[in-house]
mmCIF file of C-alpha atoms in Angstrom:
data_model
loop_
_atom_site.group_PDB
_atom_site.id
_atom_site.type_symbol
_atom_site.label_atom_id
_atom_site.label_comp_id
_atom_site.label_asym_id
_atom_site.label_seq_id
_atom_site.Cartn_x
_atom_site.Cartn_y
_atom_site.Cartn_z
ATOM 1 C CA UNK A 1 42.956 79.930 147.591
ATOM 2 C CA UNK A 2 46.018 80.078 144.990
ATOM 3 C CA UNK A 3 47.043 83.225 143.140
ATOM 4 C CA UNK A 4 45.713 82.163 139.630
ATOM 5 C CA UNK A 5 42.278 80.825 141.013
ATOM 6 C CA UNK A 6 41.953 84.240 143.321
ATOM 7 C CA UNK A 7 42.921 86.211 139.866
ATOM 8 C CA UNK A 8 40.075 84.851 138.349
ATOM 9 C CA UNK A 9 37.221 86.047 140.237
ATOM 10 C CA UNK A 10 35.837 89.462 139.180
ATOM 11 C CA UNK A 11 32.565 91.613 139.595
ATOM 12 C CA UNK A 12 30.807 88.884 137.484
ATOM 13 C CA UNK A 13 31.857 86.120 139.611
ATOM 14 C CA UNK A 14 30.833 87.850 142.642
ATOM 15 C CA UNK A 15 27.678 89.038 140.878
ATOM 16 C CA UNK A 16 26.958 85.219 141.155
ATOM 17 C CA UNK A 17 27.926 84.561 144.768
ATOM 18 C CA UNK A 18 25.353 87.313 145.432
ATOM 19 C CA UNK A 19 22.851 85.217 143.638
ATOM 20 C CA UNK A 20 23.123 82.273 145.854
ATOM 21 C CA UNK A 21 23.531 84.397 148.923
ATOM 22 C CA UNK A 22 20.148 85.549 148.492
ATOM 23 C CA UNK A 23 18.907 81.855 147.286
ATOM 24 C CA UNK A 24 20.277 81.003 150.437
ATOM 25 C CA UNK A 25 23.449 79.649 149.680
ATOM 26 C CA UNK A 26 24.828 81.031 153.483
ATOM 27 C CA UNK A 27 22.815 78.446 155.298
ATOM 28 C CA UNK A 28 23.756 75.903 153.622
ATOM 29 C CA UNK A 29 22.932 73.713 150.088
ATOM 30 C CA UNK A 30 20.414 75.448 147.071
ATOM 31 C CA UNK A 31 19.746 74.079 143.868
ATOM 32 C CA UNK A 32 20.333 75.681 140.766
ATOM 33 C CA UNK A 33 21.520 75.359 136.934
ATOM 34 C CA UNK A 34 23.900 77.273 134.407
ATOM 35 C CA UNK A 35 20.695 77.623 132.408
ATOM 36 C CA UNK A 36 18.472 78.789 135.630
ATOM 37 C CA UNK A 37 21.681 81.352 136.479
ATOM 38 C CA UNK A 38 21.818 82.242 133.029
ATOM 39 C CA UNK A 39 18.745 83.604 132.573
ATOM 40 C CA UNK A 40 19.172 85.794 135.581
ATOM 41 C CA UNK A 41 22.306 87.297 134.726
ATOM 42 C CA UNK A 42 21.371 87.694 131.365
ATOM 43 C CA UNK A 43 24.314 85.343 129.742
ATOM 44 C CA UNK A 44 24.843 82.328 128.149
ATOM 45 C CA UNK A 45 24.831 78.516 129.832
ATOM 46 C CA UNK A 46 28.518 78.186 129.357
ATOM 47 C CA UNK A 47 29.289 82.140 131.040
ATOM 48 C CA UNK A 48 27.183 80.523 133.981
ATOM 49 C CA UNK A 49 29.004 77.471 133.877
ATOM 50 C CA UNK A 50 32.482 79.045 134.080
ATOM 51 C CA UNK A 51 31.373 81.746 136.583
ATOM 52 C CA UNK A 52 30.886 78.398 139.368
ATOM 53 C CA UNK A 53 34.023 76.830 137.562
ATOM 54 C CA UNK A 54 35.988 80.050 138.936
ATOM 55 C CA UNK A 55 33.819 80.487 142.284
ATOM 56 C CA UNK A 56 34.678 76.693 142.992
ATOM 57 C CA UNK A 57 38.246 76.755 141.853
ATOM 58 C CA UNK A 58 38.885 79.662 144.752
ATOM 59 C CA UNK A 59 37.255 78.077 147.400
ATOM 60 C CA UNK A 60 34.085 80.439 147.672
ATOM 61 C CA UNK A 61 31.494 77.861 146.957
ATOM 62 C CA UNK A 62 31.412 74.238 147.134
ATOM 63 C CA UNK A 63 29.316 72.231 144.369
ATOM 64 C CA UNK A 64 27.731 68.730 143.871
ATOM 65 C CA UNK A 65 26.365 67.994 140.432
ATOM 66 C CA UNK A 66 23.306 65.732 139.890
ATOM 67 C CA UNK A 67 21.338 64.902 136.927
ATOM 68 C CA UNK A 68 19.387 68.251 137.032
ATOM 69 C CA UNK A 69 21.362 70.877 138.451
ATOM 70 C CA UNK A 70 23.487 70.965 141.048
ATOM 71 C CA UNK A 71 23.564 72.205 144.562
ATOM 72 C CA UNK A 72 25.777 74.489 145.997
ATOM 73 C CA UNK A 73 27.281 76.012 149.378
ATOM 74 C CA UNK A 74 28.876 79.685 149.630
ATOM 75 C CA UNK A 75 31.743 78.465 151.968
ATOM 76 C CA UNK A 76 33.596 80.566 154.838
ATOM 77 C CA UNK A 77 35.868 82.268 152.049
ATOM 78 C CA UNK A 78 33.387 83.110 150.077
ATOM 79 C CA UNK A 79 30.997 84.646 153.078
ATOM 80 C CA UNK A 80 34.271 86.471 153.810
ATOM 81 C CA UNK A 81 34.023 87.935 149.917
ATOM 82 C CA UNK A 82 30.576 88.995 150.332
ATOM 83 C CA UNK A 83 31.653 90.955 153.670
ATOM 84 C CA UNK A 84 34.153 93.001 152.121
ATOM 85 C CA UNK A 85 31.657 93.775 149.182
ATOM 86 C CA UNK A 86 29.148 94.936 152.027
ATOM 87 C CA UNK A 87 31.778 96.933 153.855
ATOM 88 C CA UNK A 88 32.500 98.568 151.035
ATOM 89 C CA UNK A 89 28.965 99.413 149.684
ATOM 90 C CA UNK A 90 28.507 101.105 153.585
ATOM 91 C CA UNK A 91 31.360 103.609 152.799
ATOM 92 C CA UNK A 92 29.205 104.696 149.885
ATOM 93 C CA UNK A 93 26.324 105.311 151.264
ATOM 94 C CA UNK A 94 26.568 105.267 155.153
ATOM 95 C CA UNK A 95 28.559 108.496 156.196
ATOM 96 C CA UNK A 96 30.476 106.499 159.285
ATOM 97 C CA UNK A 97 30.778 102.979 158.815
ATOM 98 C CA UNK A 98 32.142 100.823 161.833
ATOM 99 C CA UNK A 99 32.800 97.107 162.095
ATOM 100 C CA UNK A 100 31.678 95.887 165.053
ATOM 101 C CA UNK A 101 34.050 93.443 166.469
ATOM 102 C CA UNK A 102 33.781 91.013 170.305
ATOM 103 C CA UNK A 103 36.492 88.645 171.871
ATOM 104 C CA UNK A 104 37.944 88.400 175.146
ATOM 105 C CA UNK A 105 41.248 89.794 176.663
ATOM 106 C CA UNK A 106 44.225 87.322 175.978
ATOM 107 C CA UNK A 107 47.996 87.592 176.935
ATOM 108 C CA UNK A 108 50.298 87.434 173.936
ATOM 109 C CA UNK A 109 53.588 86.600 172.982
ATOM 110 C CA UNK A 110 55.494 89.665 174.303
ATOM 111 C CA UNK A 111 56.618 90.768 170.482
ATOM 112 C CA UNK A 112 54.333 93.134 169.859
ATOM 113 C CA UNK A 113 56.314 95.184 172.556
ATOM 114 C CA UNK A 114 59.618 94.683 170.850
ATOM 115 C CA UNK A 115 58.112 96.003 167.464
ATOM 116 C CA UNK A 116 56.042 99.029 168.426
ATOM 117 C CA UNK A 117 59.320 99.948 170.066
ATOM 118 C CA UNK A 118 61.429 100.446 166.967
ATOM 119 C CA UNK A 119 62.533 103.643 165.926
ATOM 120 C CA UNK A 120 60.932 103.312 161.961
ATOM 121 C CA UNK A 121 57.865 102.409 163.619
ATOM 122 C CA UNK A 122 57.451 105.190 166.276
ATOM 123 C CA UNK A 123 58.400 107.683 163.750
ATOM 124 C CA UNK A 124 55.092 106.677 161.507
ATOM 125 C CA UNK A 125 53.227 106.304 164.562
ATOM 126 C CA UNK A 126 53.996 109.848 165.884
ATOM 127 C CA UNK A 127 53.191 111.257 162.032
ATOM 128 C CA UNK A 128 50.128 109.301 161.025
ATOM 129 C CA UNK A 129 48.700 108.369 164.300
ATOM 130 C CA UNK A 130 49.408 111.453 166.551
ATOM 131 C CA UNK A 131 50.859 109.333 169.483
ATOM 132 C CA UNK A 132 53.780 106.988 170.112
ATOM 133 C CA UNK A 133 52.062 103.699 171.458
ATOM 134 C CA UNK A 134 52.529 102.105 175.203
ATOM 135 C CA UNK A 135 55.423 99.328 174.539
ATOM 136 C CA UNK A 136 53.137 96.370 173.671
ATOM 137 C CA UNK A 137 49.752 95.425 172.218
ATOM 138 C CA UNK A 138 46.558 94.441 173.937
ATOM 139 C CA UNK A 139 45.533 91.051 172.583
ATOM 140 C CA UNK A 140 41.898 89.918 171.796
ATOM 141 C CA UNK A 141 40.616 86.602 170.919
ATOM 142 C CA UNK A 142 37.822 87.442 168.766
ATOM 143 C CA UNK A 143 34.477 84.944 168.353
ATOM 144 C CA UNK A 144 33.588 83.176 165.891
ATOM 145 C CA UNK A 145 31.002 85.659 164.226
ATOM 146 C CA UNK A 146 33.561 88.027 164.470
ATOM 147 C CA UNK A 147 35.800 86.154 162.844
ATOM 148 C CA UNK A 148 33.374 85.899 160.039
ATOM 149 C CA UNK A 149 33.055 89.298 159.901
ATOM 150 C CA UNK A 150 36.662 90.785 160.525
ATOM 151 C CA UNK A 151 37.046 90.347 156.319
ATOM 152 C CA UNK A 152 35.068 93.555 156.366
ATOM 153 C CA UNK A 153 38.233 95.326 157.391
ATOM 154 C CA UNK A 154 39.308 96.112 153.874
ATOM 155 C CA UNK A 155 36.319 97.933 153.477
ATOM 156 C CA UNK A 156 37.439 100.843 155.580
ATOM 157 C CA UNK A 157 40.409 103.549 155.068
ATOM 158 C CA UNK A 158 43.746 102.117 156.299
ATOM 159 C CA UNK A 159 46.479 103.942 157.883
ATOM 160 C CA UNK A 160 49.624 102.760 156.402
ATOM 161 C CA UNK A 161 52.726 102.206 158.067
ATOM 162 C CA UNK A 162 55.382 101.361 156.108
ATOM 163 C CA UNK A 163 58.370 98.901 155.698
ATOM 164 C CA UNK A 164 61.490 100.047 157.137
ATOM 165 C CA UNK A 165 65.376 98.741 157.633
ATOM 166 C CA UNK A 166 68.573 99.230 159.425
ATOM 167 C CA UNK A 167 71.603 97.881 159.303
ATOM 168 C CA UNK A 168 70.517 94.564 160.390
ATOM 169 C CA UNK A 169 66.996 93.744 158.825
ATOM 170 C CA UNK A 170 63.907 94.980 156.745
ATOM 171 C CA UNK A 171 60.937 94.915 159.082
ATOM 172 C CA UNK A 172 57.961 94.959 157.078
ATOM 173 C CA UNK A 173 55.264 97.214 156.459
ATOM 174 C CA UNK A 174 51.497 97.394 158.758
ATOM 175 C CA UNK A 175 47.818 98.409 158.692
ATOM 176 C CA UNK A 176 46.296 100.552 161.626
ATOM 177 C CA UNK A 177 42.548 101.949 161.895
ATOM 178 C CA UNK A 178 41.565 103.466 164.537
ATOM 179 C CA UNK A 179 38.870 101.456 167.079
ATOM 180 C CA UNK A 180 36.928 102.238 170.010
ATOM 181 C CA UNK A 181 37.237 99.659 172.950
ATOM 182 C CA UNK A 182 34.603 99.154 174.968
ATOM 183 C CA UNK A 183 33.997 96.477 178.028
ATOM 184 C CA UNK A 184 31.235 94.644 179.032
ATOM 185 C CA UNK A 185 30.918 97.125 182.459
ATOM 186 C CA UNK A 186 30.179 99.881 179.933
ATOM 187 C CA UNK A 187 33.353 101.819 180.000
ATOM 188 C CA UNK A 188 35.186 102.325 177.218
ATOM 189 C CA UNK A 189 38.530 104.007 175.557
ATOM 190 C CA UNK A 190 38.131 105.853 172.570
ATOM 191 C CA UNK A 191 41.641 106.971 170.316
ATOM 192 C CA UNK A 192 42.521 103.223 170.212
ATOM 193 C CA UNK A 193 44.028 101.506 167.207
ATOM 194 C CA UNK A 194 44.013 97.764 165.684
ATOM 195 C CA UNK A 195 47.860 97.147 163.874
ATOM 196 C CA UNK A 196 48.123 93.985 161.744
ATOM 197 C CA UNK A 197 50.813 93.369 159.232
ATOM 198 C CA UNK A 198 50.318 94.089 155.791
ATOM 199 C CA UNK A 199 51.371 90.338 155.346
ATOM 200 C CA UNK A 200 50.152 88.261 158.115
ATOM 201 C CA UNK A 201 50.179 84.618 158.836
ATOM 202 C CA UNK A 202 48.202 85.093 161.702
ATOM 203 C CA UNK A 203 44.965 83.793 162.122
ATOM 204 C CA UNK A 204 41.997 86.149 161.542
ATOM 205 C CA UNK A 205 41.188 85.356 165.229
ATOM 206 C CA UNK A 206 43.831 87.407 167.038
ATOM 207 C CA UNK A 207 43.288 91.186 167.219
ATOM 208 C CA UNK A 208 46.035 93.476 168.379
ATOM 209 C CA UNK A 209 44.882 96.993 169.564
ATOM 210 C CA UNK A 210 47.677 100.188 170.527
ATOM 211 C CA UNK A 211 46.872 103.088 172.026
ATOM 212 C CA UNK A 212 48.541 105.970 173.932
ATOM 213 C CA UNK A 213 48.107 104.392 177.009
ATOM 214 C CA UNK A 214 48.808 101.241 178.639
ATOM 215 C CA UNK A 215 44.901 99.393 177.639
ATOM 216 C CA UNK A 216 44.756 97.031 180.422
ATOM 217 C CA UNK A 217 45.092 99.846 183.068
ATOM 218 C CA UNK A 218 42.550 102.062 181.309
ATOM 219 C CA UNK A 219 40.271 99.624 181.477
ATOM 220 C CA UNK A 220 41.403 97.296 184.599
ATOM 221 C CA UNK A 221 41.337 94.488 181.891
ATOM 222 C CA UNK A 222 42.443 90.908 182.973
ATOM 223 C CA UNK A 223 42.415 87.759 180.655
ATOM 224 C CA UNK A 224 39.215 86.606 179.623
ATOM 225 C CA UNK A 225 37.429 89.773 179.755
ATOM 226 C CA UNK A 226 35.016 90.710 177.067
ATOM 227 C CA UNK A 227 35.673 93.123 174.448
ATOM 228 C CA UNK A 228 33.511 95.166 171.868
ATOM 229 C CA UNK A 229 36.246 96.985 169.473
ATOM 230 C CA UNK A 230 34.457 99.316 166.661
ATOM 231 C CA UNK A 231 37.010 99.421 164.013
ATOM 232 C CA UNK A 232 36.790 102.878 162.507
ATOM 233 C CA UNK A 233 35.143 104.571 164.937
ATOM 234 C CA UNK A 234 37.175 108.027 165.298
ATOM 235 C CA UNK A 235 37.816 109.668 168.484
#
């Protein structure tokens, strides 16, 4: 999705994508019209009309226009919208919302050691977290539901952590919340937290969890083991 198409979509626009969602637009193909939409939103044809134009031009639906209507698809993105609306209609009205996340144990790339490590980081950690991390991260590759889902995320309070330099480089700023990890034997570690930057290029299928302790021990975790992390459940 580009900047000026992701601009464009507002409350209205997602008013629509709720429309199809309940049409069933998240299983695939419905069949509507700017006049049908209209009339439910209480607009004119062309506010329908440019409400898709906008939803289509930033990837949340995908259309096909026939000779009376046109059917649509709410596409991953635009599932991924409606999540974050959802998440963020449970913090009003749901006293302890959690996301609900599963993957498996996964060895990573050894730099999440190297940056927990740094002194601008373990400072914030210390203050905002009430810990200093174990040197490294445990890595989760989440499913594909979960992947789905993970959008949801925004919906609950960050912890900030924020960009830093020294003398040599900027290292930019992150996003903790604290998480509850919990294995398929039953036991589980509670005080945990996920850490993502603020600015990621990493796909939405790798999780990275700190915690006080050293997670794999806690938990006698190996690669491949399955995970259930609740993302904002306090300790």
């Amino acid at each position: 999705m580009n900047a000026t198409a992701a601009a464009a979509v507002g409350p209205d626009e997602l008013a629509v994508l709720k429309l199809l969602a309940l049409d069933g637009g998240l299983a695939g193909d419905v069949k509507t019209s700017c006049s049908e939409l209209a009339s439910r939103l209480d607009a004119s044809n062309q506010t329908a009309s440019r409400r898709l134009q906008r939803l289509e031009g930033a990837d949340l639906i995908d259309r096909d226009t026939v000779s009376d209507g046109q059917w649509v698809a709410i596409t991953e993105s635009g599932e991924r919208s409606l999540r974050s609306e959802y998440e963020a209609y449970r913090r009003i009205f749901e006293r302890d919302p959690e996301l609900e996340l599963e993957g498996v144990v996964t060895s990573g790339m050894g730099e999440g050691r190297h940056y927990i490590s740094l002194p601008g980081y373990q400072e914030q950690f210390a203050e905002k977290l009430g810990y200093e991390p174990f040197p490294g991260t445990l890595n989760v590759d989440l499913e594909s539901e979960s992947v789905r889902r993970r959008s949801a995320e925004s919906g609950l309070d960050p912890v900030p952590i924020e960009g830093w330099e020294d003398d040599e480089r900027t290292y930019g700023p992150a996003v903790c919340r604290p998480a509850r990890v919990e294995t398929a034997g039953g036991e589980a570690y509670e005080g945990a937290h996920t850490i993502a930057p603020e600015r990621t290029h990493h796909d939405d299928d790798q999780l990275e969890l700190i915690a006080p302790a050293k997670l794999r021990e806690e938990l006698d975790l190996a690669d491949g083991d399955r995970l259930t992390i609740r993302v904002g459940a306090e300790s």
